[in-house]
mmCIF file with all atom_site columns, C-alpha atoms in Angstrom:
data_model
loop_
_atom_site.group_PDB
_atom_site.id
_atom_site.type_symbol
_atom_site.label_atom_id
_atom_site.label_alt_id
_atom_site.label_comp_id
_atom_site.label_asym_id
_atom_site.label_entity_id
_atom_site.label_seq_id
_atom_site.pdbx_PDB_ins_code
_atom_site.Cartn_x
_atom_site.Cartn_y
_atom_site.Cartn_z
_atom_site.occupancy
_atom_site.B_iso_or_equiv
_atom_site.pdbx_formal_charge
_atom_site.auth_seq_id
_atom_site.auth_comp_id
_atom_site.auth_asym_id
_atom_site.auth_atom_id
_atom_site.pdbx_PDB_model_num
ATOM 1   C CA . MET A 1 1   ? -15.683 4.780   20.150  1.00 46.00 ? 1   MET A CA 1
ATOM 2   C CA . THR A 1 2   ? -12.564 6.306   18.728  1.00 50.00 ? 2   THR A CA 1
ATOM 3   C CA . GLY A 1 3   ? -9.845  3.861   17.926  1.00 51.00 ? 3   GLY A CA 1
ATOM 4   C CA . LYS A 1 4   ? -6.662  4.098   16.057  1.00 54.00 ? 4   LYS A CA 1
ATOM 5   C CA . LYS A 1 5   ? -7.250  3.502   12.365  1.00 47.00 ? 5   LYS A CA 1
ATOM 6   C CA . THR A 1 6   ? -4.839  1.229   10.580  1.00 46.00 ? 6   THR A CA 1
ATOM 7   C CA . PRO A 1 7   ? -4.117  2.365   7.058   1.00 54.00 ? 7   PRO A CA 1
ATOM 8   C CA . ILE A 1 8   ? -4.676  -0.287  4.428   1.00 55.00 ? 8   ILE A CA 1
ATOM 9   C CA . ARG A 1 9   ? -1.335  -1.178  2.925   1.00 57.00 ? 9   ARG A CA 1
ATOM 10  C CA . SER A 1 10  ? -0.290  -3.558  0.210   1.00 55.00 ? 10  SER A CA 1
ATOM 11  C CA . LEU A 1 11  ? 2.295   -6.260  0.945   1.00 49.00 ? 11  LEU A CA 1
ATOM 12  C CA . ASP A 1 12  ? 5.057   -4.332  -0.783  1.00 50.00 ? 12  ASP A CA 1
ATOM 13  C CA . GLN A 1 13  ? 4.302   -1.349  1.486   1.00 53.00 ? 13  GLN A CA 1
ATOM 14  C CA . PHE A 1 14  ? 4.047   -3.612  4.548   1.00 52.00 ? 14  PHE A CA 1
ATOM 15  C CA . TRP A 1 15  ? 7.464   -5.096  3.788   1.00 48.00 ? 15  TRP A CA 1
ATOM 16  C CA . LYS A 1 16  ? 8.784   -1.558  3.305   1.00 51.00 ? 16  LYS A CA 1
ATOM 17  C CA . ILE A 1 17  ? 9.876   -2.122  -0.281  1.00 54.00 ? 17  ILE A CA 1
ATOM 18  C CA . ASP A 1 18  ? 10.709  1.483   -1.007  1.00 52.00 ? 18  ASP A CA 1
ATOM 19  C CA . ASP A 1 19  ? 10.852  2.420   -4.637  1.00 64.00 ? 19  ASP A CA 1
ATOM 20  C CA . ALA A 1 20  ? 12.163  5.971   -4.544  1.00 65.00 ? 20  ALA A CA 1
ATOM 21  C CA . GLN A 1 21  ? 13.001  5.682   -8.254  1.00 66.00 ? 21  GLN A CA 1
ATOM 22  C CA . LEU A 1 22  ? 9.286   5.935   -9.045  1.00 62.00 ? 22  LEU A CA 1
ATOM 23  C CA . LYS A 1 23  ? 9.603   9.675   -8.547  1.00 73.00 ? 23  LYS A CA 1
ATOM 24  C CA . THR A 1 24  ? 12.530  10.216  -10.904 1.00 83.00 ? 24  THR A CA 1
ATOM 25  C CA . PRO A 1 25  ? 12.363  11.675  -14.431 1.00 89.00 ? 25  PRO A CA 1
ATOM 26  C CA . GLU A 1 26  ? 14.405  8.703   -15.721 1.00 91.00 ? 26  GLU A CA 1
ATOM 27  C CA . HIS A 1 27  ? 11.783  6.245   -14.423 1.00 89.00 ? 27  HIS A CA 1
ATOM 28  C CA . ASP A 1 28  ? 8.989   8.301   -16.003 1.00 90.00 ? 28  ASP A CA 1
ATOM 29  C CA . LYS A 1 29  ? 10.840  8.386   -19.317 1.00 93.00 ? 29  LYS A CA 1
ATOM 30  C CA . MET A 1 30  ? 11.307  4.594   -19.306 1.00 93.00 ? 30  MET A CA 1
ATOM 31  C CA . LEU A 1 31  ? 7.666   4.023   -18.291 1.00 93.00 ? 31  LEU A CA 1
ATOM 32  C CA . LEU A 1 32  ? 6.287   6.312   -21.002 1.00 93.00 ? 32  LEU A CA 1
ATOM 33  C CA . TRP A 1 33  ? 8.481   4.588   -23.589 1.00 94.00 ? 33  TRP A CA 1
ATOM 34  C CA . LEU A 1 34  ? 7.190   1.120   -22.592 1.00 94.00 ? 34  LEU A CA 1
ATOM 35  C CA . LEU A 1 35  ? 3.556   2.233   -22.645 1.00 95.00 ? 35  LEU A CA 1
ATOM 36  C CA . LYS A 1 36  ? 3.813   2.543   -26.436 1.00 95.00 ? 36  LYS A CA 1
ATOM 37  C CA . LYS A 1 37  ? 2.810   -0.894  -27.697 1.00 96.00 ? 37  LYS A CA 1
ATOM 38  C CA . GLU A 1 38  ? 5.294   -0.886  -30.574 1.00 95.00 ? 38  GLU A CA 1
ATOM 39  C CA . ASN A 1 39  ? 8.170   -0.184  -28.172 1.00 95.00 ? 39  ASN A CA 1
ATOM 40  C CA . LEU A 1 40  ? 7.003   -2.919  -25.794 1.00 96.00 ? 40  LEU A CA 1
ATOM 41  C CA . ARG A 1 41  ? 6.714   -5.312  -28.732 1.00 96.00 ? 41  ARG A CA 1
ATOM 42  C CA . LYS A 1 42  ? 10.244  -4.538  -29.983 1.00 94.00 ? 42  LYS A CA 1
ATOM 43  C CA . ILE A 1 43  ? 11.883  -5.060  -26.623 1.00 94.00 ? 43  ILE A CA 1
ATOM 44  C CA . ILE A 1 44  ? 9.966   -8.241  -25.741 1.00 95.00 ? 44  ILE A CA 1
ATOM 45  C CA . VAL A 1 45  ? 10.573  -9.794  -29.181 1.00 94.00 ? 45  VAL A CA 1
ATOM 46  C CA . LYS A 1 46  ? 14.286  -8.944  -28.900 1.00 91.00 ? 46  LYS A CA 1
ATOM 47  C CA . ASN A 1 47  ? 14.326  -10.944 -25.641 1.00 88.00 ? 47  ASN A CA 1
ATOM 48  C CA . ASN A 1 48  ? 11.935  -13.681 -26.854 1.00 90.00 ? 48  ASN A CA 1
ATOM 49  C CA . PRO A 1 49  ? 11.751  -14.126 -30.669 1.00 91.00 ? 49  PRO A CA 1
ATOM 50  C CA . GLU A 1 50  ? 8.694   -16.424 -30.293 1.00 87.00 ? 50  GLU A CA 1
ATOM 51  C CA . ALA A 1 51  ? 6.764   -13.351 -29.081 1.00 91.00 ? 51  ALA A CA 1
ATOM 52  C CA . GLU A 1 52  ? 6.768   -12.064 -32.669 1.00 92.00 ? 52  GLU A CA 1
ATOM 53  C CA . LYS A 1 53  ? 3.878   -14.486 -33.305 1.00 87.00 ? 53  LYS A CA 1
ATOM 54  C CA . TRP A 1 54  ? 1.722   -13.081 -30.483 1.00 90.00 ? 54  TRP A CA 1
ATOM 55  C CA . ASP A 1 55  ? -1.473  -11.183 -31.302 1.00 89.00 ? 55  ASP A CA 1
ATOM 56  C CA . TRP A 1 56  ? 0.066   -7.765  -30.632 1.00 92.00 ? 56  TRP A CA 1
ATOM 57  C CA . GLU A 1 57  ? -3.014  -5.974  -31.909 1.00 89.00 ? 57  GLU A CA 1
ATOM 58  C CA . HIS A 1 58  ? -4.911  -7.242  -28.856 1.00 87.00 ? 58  HIS A CA 1
ATOM 59  C CA . VAL A 1 59  ? -2.129  -7.061  -26.254 1.00 92.00 ? 59  VAL A CA 1
ATOM 60  C CA . LYS A 1 60  ? -3.239  -4.763  -23.430 1.00 93.00 ? 60  LYS A CA 1
ATOM 61  C CA . ILE A 1 61  ? -0.838  -2.653  -21.364 1.00 95.00 ? 61  ILE A CA 1
ATOM 62  C CA . HIS A 1 62  ? -1.669  -1.400  -17.868 1.00 93.00 ? 62  HIS A CA 1
ATOM 63  C CA . ALA A 1 63  ? 0.503   0.896   -15.769 1.00 91.00 ? 63  ALA A CA 1
ATOM 64  C CA . GLU A 1 64  ? 0.460   0.678   -11.984 1.00 79.00 ? 64  GLU A CA 1
ATOM 65  C CA . GLU A 1 65  ? -2.196  -2.038  -11.819 1.00 81.00 ? 65  GLU A CA 1
ATOM 66  C CA . TYR A 1 66  ? -2.300  -3.845  -8.500  1.00 80.00 ? 66  TYR A CA 1
ATOM 67  C CA . ILE A 1 67  ? -1.712  -7.559  -8.221  1.00 82.00 ? 67  ILE A CA 1
ATOM 68  C CA . VAL A 1 68  ? -4.540  -8.810  -6.025  1.00 81.00 ? 68  VAL A CA 1
ATOM 69  C CA . SER A 1 69  ? -4.477  -12.082 -4.080  1.00 78.00 ? 69  SER A CA 1
ATOM 70  C CA . ASN A 1 70  ? -7.366  -14.563 -4.179  1.00 81.00 ? 70  ASN A CA 1
ATOM 71  C CA . SER A 1 71  ? -8.536  -13.164 -0.842  1.00 81.00 ? 71  SER A CA 1
ATOM 72  C CA . GLY A 1 72  ? -8.725  -9.645  -2.311  1.00 79.00 ? 72  GLY A CA 1
ATOM 73  C CA . PHE A 1 73  ? -5.590  -8.302  -0.605  1.00 77.00 ? 73  PHE A CA 1
ATOM 74  C CA . ARG A 1 74  ? -3.513  -5.894  -2.681  1.00 76.00 ? 74  ARG A CA 1
ATOM 75  C CA . VAL A 1 75  ? -0.039  -7.369  -3.076  1.00 77.00 ? 75  VAL A CA 1
ATOM 76  C CA . GLY A 1 76  ? 1.660   -4.535  -4.924  1.00 79.00 ? 76  GLY A CA 1
ATOM 77  C CA . ALA A 1 77  ? 1.759   -2.706  -8.221  1.00 83.00 ? 77  ALA A CA 1
ATOM 78  C CA . PRO A 1 78  ? 4.434   -3.496  -10.775 1.00 89.00 ? 78  PRO A CA 1
ATOM 79  C CA . ASP A 1 79  ? 5.165   -0.624  -13.130 1.00 91.00 ? 79  ASP A CA 1
ATOM 80  C CA . ILE A 1 80  ? 3.537   -2.411  -16.069 1.00 93.00 ? 80  ILE A CA 1
ATOM 81  C CA . ILE A 1 81  ? 1.315   -5.438  -16.434 1.00 93.00 ? 81  ILE A CA 1
ATOM 82  C CA . PHE A 1 82  ? 0.650   -6.518  -19.984 1.00 94.00 ? 82  PHE A CA 1
ATOM 83  C CA . ILE A 1 83  ? -1.695  -9.251  -21.076 1.00 91.00 ? 83  ILE A CA 1
ATOM 84  C CA . VAL A 1 84  ? -1.389  -11.412 -24.164 1.00 90.00 ? 84  VAL A CA 1
ATOM 85  C CA . PRO A 1 85  ? -4.424  -13.203 -25.646 1.00 85.00 ? 85  PRO A CA 1
ATOM 86  C CA . ARG A 1 86  ? -4.366  -17.009 -25.667 1.00 81.00 ? 86  ARG A CA 1
ATOM 87  C CA . TYR A 1 87  ? -5.868  -19.299 -28.290 1.00 80.00 ? 87  TYR A CA 1
ATOM 88  C CA . ILE A 1 88  ? -6.827  -22.951 -28.436 1.00 75.00 ? 88  ILE A CA 1
ATOM 89  C CA . CYS A 1 89  ? -5.951  -25.485 -31.097 1.00 74.00 ? 89  CYS A CA 1
ATOM 90  C CA . GLN A 1 90  ? -8.984  -27.502 -32.221 1.00 74.00 ? 90  GLN A CA 1
ATOM 91  C CA . ASN A 1 91  ? -6.675  -30.333 -33.260 1.00 76.00 ? 91  ASN A CA 1
ATOM 92  C CA . CYS A 1 92  ? -4.834  -31.038 -29.967 1.00 76.00 ? 92  CYS A CA 1
ATOM 93  C CA . ASN A 1 93  ? -6.700  -28.797 -27.493 1.00 68.00 ? 93  ASN A CA 1
ATOM 94  C CA . PHE A 1 94  ? -3.428  -27.028 -26.564 1.00 67.00 ? 94  PHE A CA 1
ATOM 95  C CA . THR A 1 95  ? -3.758  -23.394 -25.390 1.00 72.00 ? 95  THR A CA 1
ATOM 96  C CA . HIS A 1 96  ? -1.088  -20.987 -26.646 1.00 66.00 ? 96  HIS A CA 1
ATOM 97  C CA . LYS A 1 97  ? -0.258  -17.381 -27.646 1.00 75.00 ? 97  LYS A CA 1
ATOM 98  C CA . ASN A 1 98  ? 0.819   -18.085 -31.234 1.00 71.00 ? 98  ASN A CA 1
ATOM 99  C CA . THR A 1 99  ? -1.559  -16.686 -33.860 1.00 69.00 ? 99  THR A CA 1
ATOM 100 C CA . GLU A 1 100 ? -0.044  -18.486 -36.853 1.00 73.00 ? 100 GLU A CA 1
ATOM 101 C CA . ASN A 1 101 ? -0.178  -22.155 -35.914 1.00 75.00 ? 101 ASN A CA 1
ATOM 102 C CA . CYS A 1 102 ? -0.147  -24.443 -32.890 1.00 74.00 ? 102 CYS A CA 1
ATOM 103 C CA . PRO A 1 103 ? 3.369   -24.826 -31.464 1.00 75.00 ? 103 PRO A CA 1
ATOM 104 C CA . ASN A 1 104 ? 2.335   -28.223 -30.084 1.00 72.00 ? 104 ASN A CA 1
ATOM 105 C CA . CYS A 1 105 ? 1.062   -29.991 -33.243 1.00 74.00 ? 105 CYS A CA 1
ATOM 106 C CA . ASP A 1 106 ? 1.692   -27.395 -36.004 1.00 74.00 ? 106 ASP A CA 1
ATOM 107 C CA . SER A 1 107 ? -2.022  -27.283 -36.865 1.00 70.00 ? 107 SER A CA 1
ATOM 108 C CA . ASN A 1 108 ? -3.629  -24.130 -38.283 1.00 73.00 ? 108 ASN A CA 1
ATOM 109 C CA . ASP A 1 109 ? -7.006  -24.970 -36.726 1.00 70.00 ? 109 ASP A CA 1
ATOM 110 C CA . ILE A 1 110 ? -6.856  -22.228 -34.061 1.00 68.00 ? 110 ILE A CA 1
ATOM 111 C CA . VAL A 1 111 ? -9.902  -20.802 -32.269 1.00 69.00 ? 111 VAL A CA 1
ATOM 112 C CA . VAL A 1 112 ? -9.702  -17.139 -31.323 1.00 68.00 ? 112 VAL A CA 1
ATOM 113 C CA . TYR A 1 113 ? -11.520 -16.360 -28.071 1.00 62.00 ? 113 TYR A CA 1
ATOM 114 C CA . SER A 1 114 ? -13.409 -13.143 -27.697 1.00 55.00 ? 114 SER A CA 1
ATOM 115 C CA . HIS A 1 115 ? -10.882 -10.559 -26.518 1.00 52.00 ? 115 HIS A CA 1
ATOM 116 C CA . ASP A 1 116 ? -12.897 -9.494  -23.473 1.00 51.00 ? 116 ASP A CA 1
ATOM 117 C CA . HIS A 1 117 ? -12.635 -12.889 -21.779 1.00 48.00 ? 117 HIS A CA 1
ATOM 118 C CA . GLN A 1 118 ? -10.165 -12.497 -18.864 1.00 46.00 ? 118 GLN A CA 1
ATOM 119 C CA . GLN A 1 119 ? -9.481  -16.219 -18.487 1.00 49.00 ? 119 GLN A CA 1
ATOM 120 C CA . HIS A 1 120 ? -7.849  -16.529 -21.891 1.00 76.00 ? 120 HIS A CA 1
ATOM 121 C CA . TYR A 1 121 ? -4.934  -14.166 -21.384 1.00 81.00 ? 121 TYR A CA 1
ATOM 122 C CA . SER A 1 122 ? -1.404  -14.627 -20.106 1.00 87.00 ? 122 SER A CA 1
ATOM 123 C CA . ARG A 1 123 ? -0.335  -11.872 -17.730 1.00 91.00 ? 123 ARG A CA 1
ATOM 124 C CA . TYR A 1 124 ? 3.233   -10.551 -17.584 1.00 94.00 ? 124 TYR A CA 1
ATOM 125 C CA . PHE A 1 125 ? 4.777   -7.803  -15.488 1.00 94.00 ? 125 PHE A CA 1
ATOM 126 C CA . ILE A 1 126 ? 7.667   -5.409  -15.952 1.00 96.00 ? 126 ILE A CA 1
ATOM 127 C CA . GLU A 1 127 ? 9.328   -3.614  -13.073 1.00 94.00 ? 127 GLU A CA 1
ATOM 128 C CA . ILE A 1 128 ? 11.310  -0.528  -14.097 1.00 94.00 ? 128 ILE A CA 1
ATOM 129 C CA . LYS A 1 129 ? 14.547  0.200   -12.263 1.00 93.00 ? 129 LYS A CA 1
ATOM 130 C CA . PRO A 1 130 ? 16.793  2.746   -13.976 1.00 93.00 ? 130 PRO A CA 1
ATOM 131 C CA . LYS A 1 131 ? 19.457  1.722   -11.439 1.00 93.00 ? 131 LYS A CA 1
ATOM 132 C CA . ILE A 1 132 ? 19.558  -1.246  -9.069  1.00 93.00 ? 132 ILE A CA 1
ATOM 133 C CA . GLU A 1 133 ? 20.063  0.462   -5.715  1.00 89.00 ? 133 GLU A CA 1
ATOM 134 C CA . ASN A 1 134 ? 19.824  -2.741  -3.667  1.00 90.00 ? 134 ASN A CA 1
ATOM 135 C CA . PHE A 1 135 ? 19.874  -6.156  -5.351  1.00 94.00 ? 135 PHE A CA 1
ATOM 136 C CA . GLY A 1 136 ? 18.314  -7.997  -2.380  1.00 91.00 ? 136 GLY A CA 1
ATOM 137 C CA . ALA A 1 137 ? 15.407  -5.575  -1.973  1.00 89.00 ? 137 ALA A CA 1
ATOM 138 C CA . THR A 1 138 ? 14.734  -5.568  -5.724  1.00 92.00 ? 138 THR A CA 1
ATOM 139 C CA . LEU A 1 139 ? 14.839  -9.365  -5.887  1.00 94.00 ? 139 LEU A CA 1
ATOM 140 C CA . ARG A 1 140 ? 12.457  -9.600  -2.900  1.00 90.00 ? 140 ARG A CA 1
ATOM 141 C CA . GLN A 1 141 ? 10.029  -7.211  -4.595  1.00 89.00 ? 141 GLN A CA 1
ATOM 142 C CA . LEU A 1 142 ? 10.087  -9.154  -7.866  1.00 93.00 ? 142 LEU A CA 1
ATOM 143 C CA . LYS A 1 143 ? 9.795   -12.542 -6.127  1.00 93.00 ? 143 LYS A CA 1
ATOM 144 C CA . LEU A 1 144 ? 6.769   -11.240 -4.210  1.00 90.00 ? 144 LEU A CA 1
ATOM 145 C CA . TYR A 1 145 ? 5.038   -10.361 -7.480  1.00 90.00 ? 145 TYR A CA 1
ATOM 146 C CA . ILE A 1 146 ? 6.120   -13.650 -9.119  1.00 93.00 ? 146 ILE A CA 1
ATOM 147 C CA . SER A 1 147 ? 4.626   -15.645 -6.245  1.00 90.00 ? 147 SER A CA 1
ATOM 148 C CA . TYR A 1 148 ? 1.163   -14.426 -7.273  1.00 88.00 ? 148 TYR A CA 1
ATOM 149 C CA . GLY A 1 149 ? 1.049   -16.232 -10.605 1.00 86.00 ? 149 GLY A CA 1
ATOM 150 C CA . PHE A 1 150 ? 3.818   -14.693 -12.716 1.00 90.00 ? 150 PHE A CA 1
ATOM 151 C CA . GLU A 1 151 ? 6.269   -17.602 -12.902 1.00 91.00 ? 151 GLU A CA 1
ATOM 152 C CA . GLU A 1 152 ? 8.345   -17.283 -16.086 1.00 91.00 ? 152 GLU A CA 1
ATOM 153 C CA . ARG A 1 153 ? 6.487   -14.050 -16.926 1.00 93.00 ? 153 ARG A CA 1
ATOM 154 C CA . ALA A 1 154 ? 8.536   -11.489 -15.003 1.00 95.00 ? 154 ALA A CA 1
ATOM 155 C CA . TYR A 1 155 ? 10.740  -8.788  -16.486 1.00 96.00 ? 155 TYR A CA 1
ATOM 156 C CA . ILE A 1 156 ? 12.946  -6.080  -15.070 1.00 97.00 ? 156 ILE A CA 1
ATOM 157 C CA . PHE A 1 157 ? 13.642  -3.100  -17.359 1.00 96.00 ? 157 PHE A CA 1
ATOM 158 C CA . THR A 1 158 ? 16.951  -1.523  -16.378 1.00 95.00 ? 158 THR A CA 1
ATOM 159 C CA . LYS A 1 159 ? 20.064  0.208   -17.642 1.00 93.00 ? 159 LYS A CA 1
ATOM 160 C CA . ASP A 1 160 ? 22.048  -1.295  -14.756 1.00 94.00 ? 160 ASP A CA 1
ATOM 161 C CA . LEU A 1 161 ? 23.450  -4.635  -15.914 1.00 94.00 ? 161 LEU A CA 1
ATOM 162 C CA . ARG A 1 162 ? 25.562  -5.479  -12.847 1.00 95.00 ? 162 ARG A CA 1
ATOM 163 C CA . PHE A 1 163 ? 23.082  -8.162  -11.666 1.00 96.00 ? 163 PHE A CA 1
ATOM 164 C CA . LYS A 1 164 ? 21.761  -9.402  -15.030 1.00 96.00 ? 164 LYS A CA 1
ATOM 165 C CA . GLU A 1 165 ? 22.958  -12.985 -14.554 1.00 97.00 ? 165 GLU A CA 1
ATOM 166 C CA . GLU A 1 166 ? 21.687  -13.154 -10.966 1.00 97.00 ? 166 GLU A CA 1
ATOM 167 C CA . PHE A 1 167 ? 18.192  -11.970 -11.949 1.00 97.00 ? 167 PHE A CA 1
ATOM 168 C CA . GLU A 1 168 ? 18.043  -14.370 -14.881 1.00 96.00 ? 168 GLU A CA 1
ATOM 169 C CA . ASP A 1 169 ? 19.170  -17.247 -12.636 1.00 96.00 ? 169 ASP A CA 1
ATOM 170 C CA . GLN A 1 170 ? 16.104  -16.443 -10.505 1.00 95.00 ? 170 GLN A CA 1
ATOM 171 C CA . GLY A 1 171 ? 13.753  -16.627 -13.523 1.00 94.00 ? 171 GLY A CA 1
ATOM 172 C CA . ILE A 1 172 ? 13.496  -12.869 -14.076 1.00 96.00 ? 172 ILE A CA 1
ATOM 173 C CA . LYS A 1 173 ? 14.149  -11.732 -17.638 1.00 96.00 ? 173 LYS A CA 1
ATOM 174 C CA . VAL A 1 174 ? 16.294  -8.612  -17.883 1.00 96.00 ? 174 VAL A CA 1
ATOM 175 C CA . ILE A 1 175 ? 15.396  -6.206  -20.661 1.00 94.00 ? 175 ILE A CA 1
ATOM 176 C CA . ILE A 1 176 ? 17.426  -3.138  -21.432 1.00 91.00 ? 176 ILE A CA 1
ATOM 177 C CA . PRO A 1 177 ? 16.647  -0.037  -23.488 1.00 84.00 ? 177 PRO A CA 1
ATOM 178 C CA . LEU A 1 178 ? 17.163  -0.540  -27.215 1.00 76.00 ? 178 LEU A CA 1
ATOM 179 C CA . GLU A 1 179 ? 19.746  2.237   -27.440 1.00 73.00 ? 179 GLU A CA 1
ATOM 180 C CA . MET A 1 180 ? 21.918  0.269   -24.999 1.00 64.00 ? 180 MET A CA 1
ATOM 181 C CA . GLN A 1 181 ? 21.300  -3.032  -26.807 1.00 60.00 ? 181 GLN A CA 1
ATOM 182 C CA . SER A 1 182 ? 22.853  -1.710  -30.016 1.00 52.00 ? 182 SER A CA 1
ATOM 183 C CA . LYS A 1 183 ? 26.047  -0.914  -28.080 1.00 53.00 ? 183 LYS A CA 1
ATOM 184 C CA . LEU A 1 184 ? 26.150  -4.450  -26.623 1.00 48.00 ? 184 LEU A CA 1
ATOM 185 C CA . ASP A 1 185 ? 25.576  -6.344  -29.888 1.00 45.00 ? 185 ASP A CA 1
#
């Protein structure tokens, strides 16, 4: 029996979220820059000073890793997913990313999990858009990824600041290249 085969597509492909910028040299340059842990650290800490206390030695960076739903369906692939180890305070049983002390009770009695244990990481994603071609389509793409467990852990890395306030109002942190930040300060 010969039937028509349906290609397996992820949700972002199904919804026709076209990311033509993936094929541009500017996108590649921004991606390669972020893949260096020290660069990622600088730009995240600039946006969130509390991130300075994260265990950056054990932060893992993955490019083009698919977000997968509980049913095993591929949702889409943000440009970067990075994971930050989490620790537990023996004093108050609060789980957190701070390596110095517990932000909940200020105790130093912190237990470090083994770094190969998936459950004890916080996952973040960064979508790279050198230019925002279509605000609505970009917002839809980011909201799709956020809906699979990335609330308050979504970033867009862009040089285009026209929609900065709108993205941030939707819970998406806007990060810009450091060379542009020095001009804005």
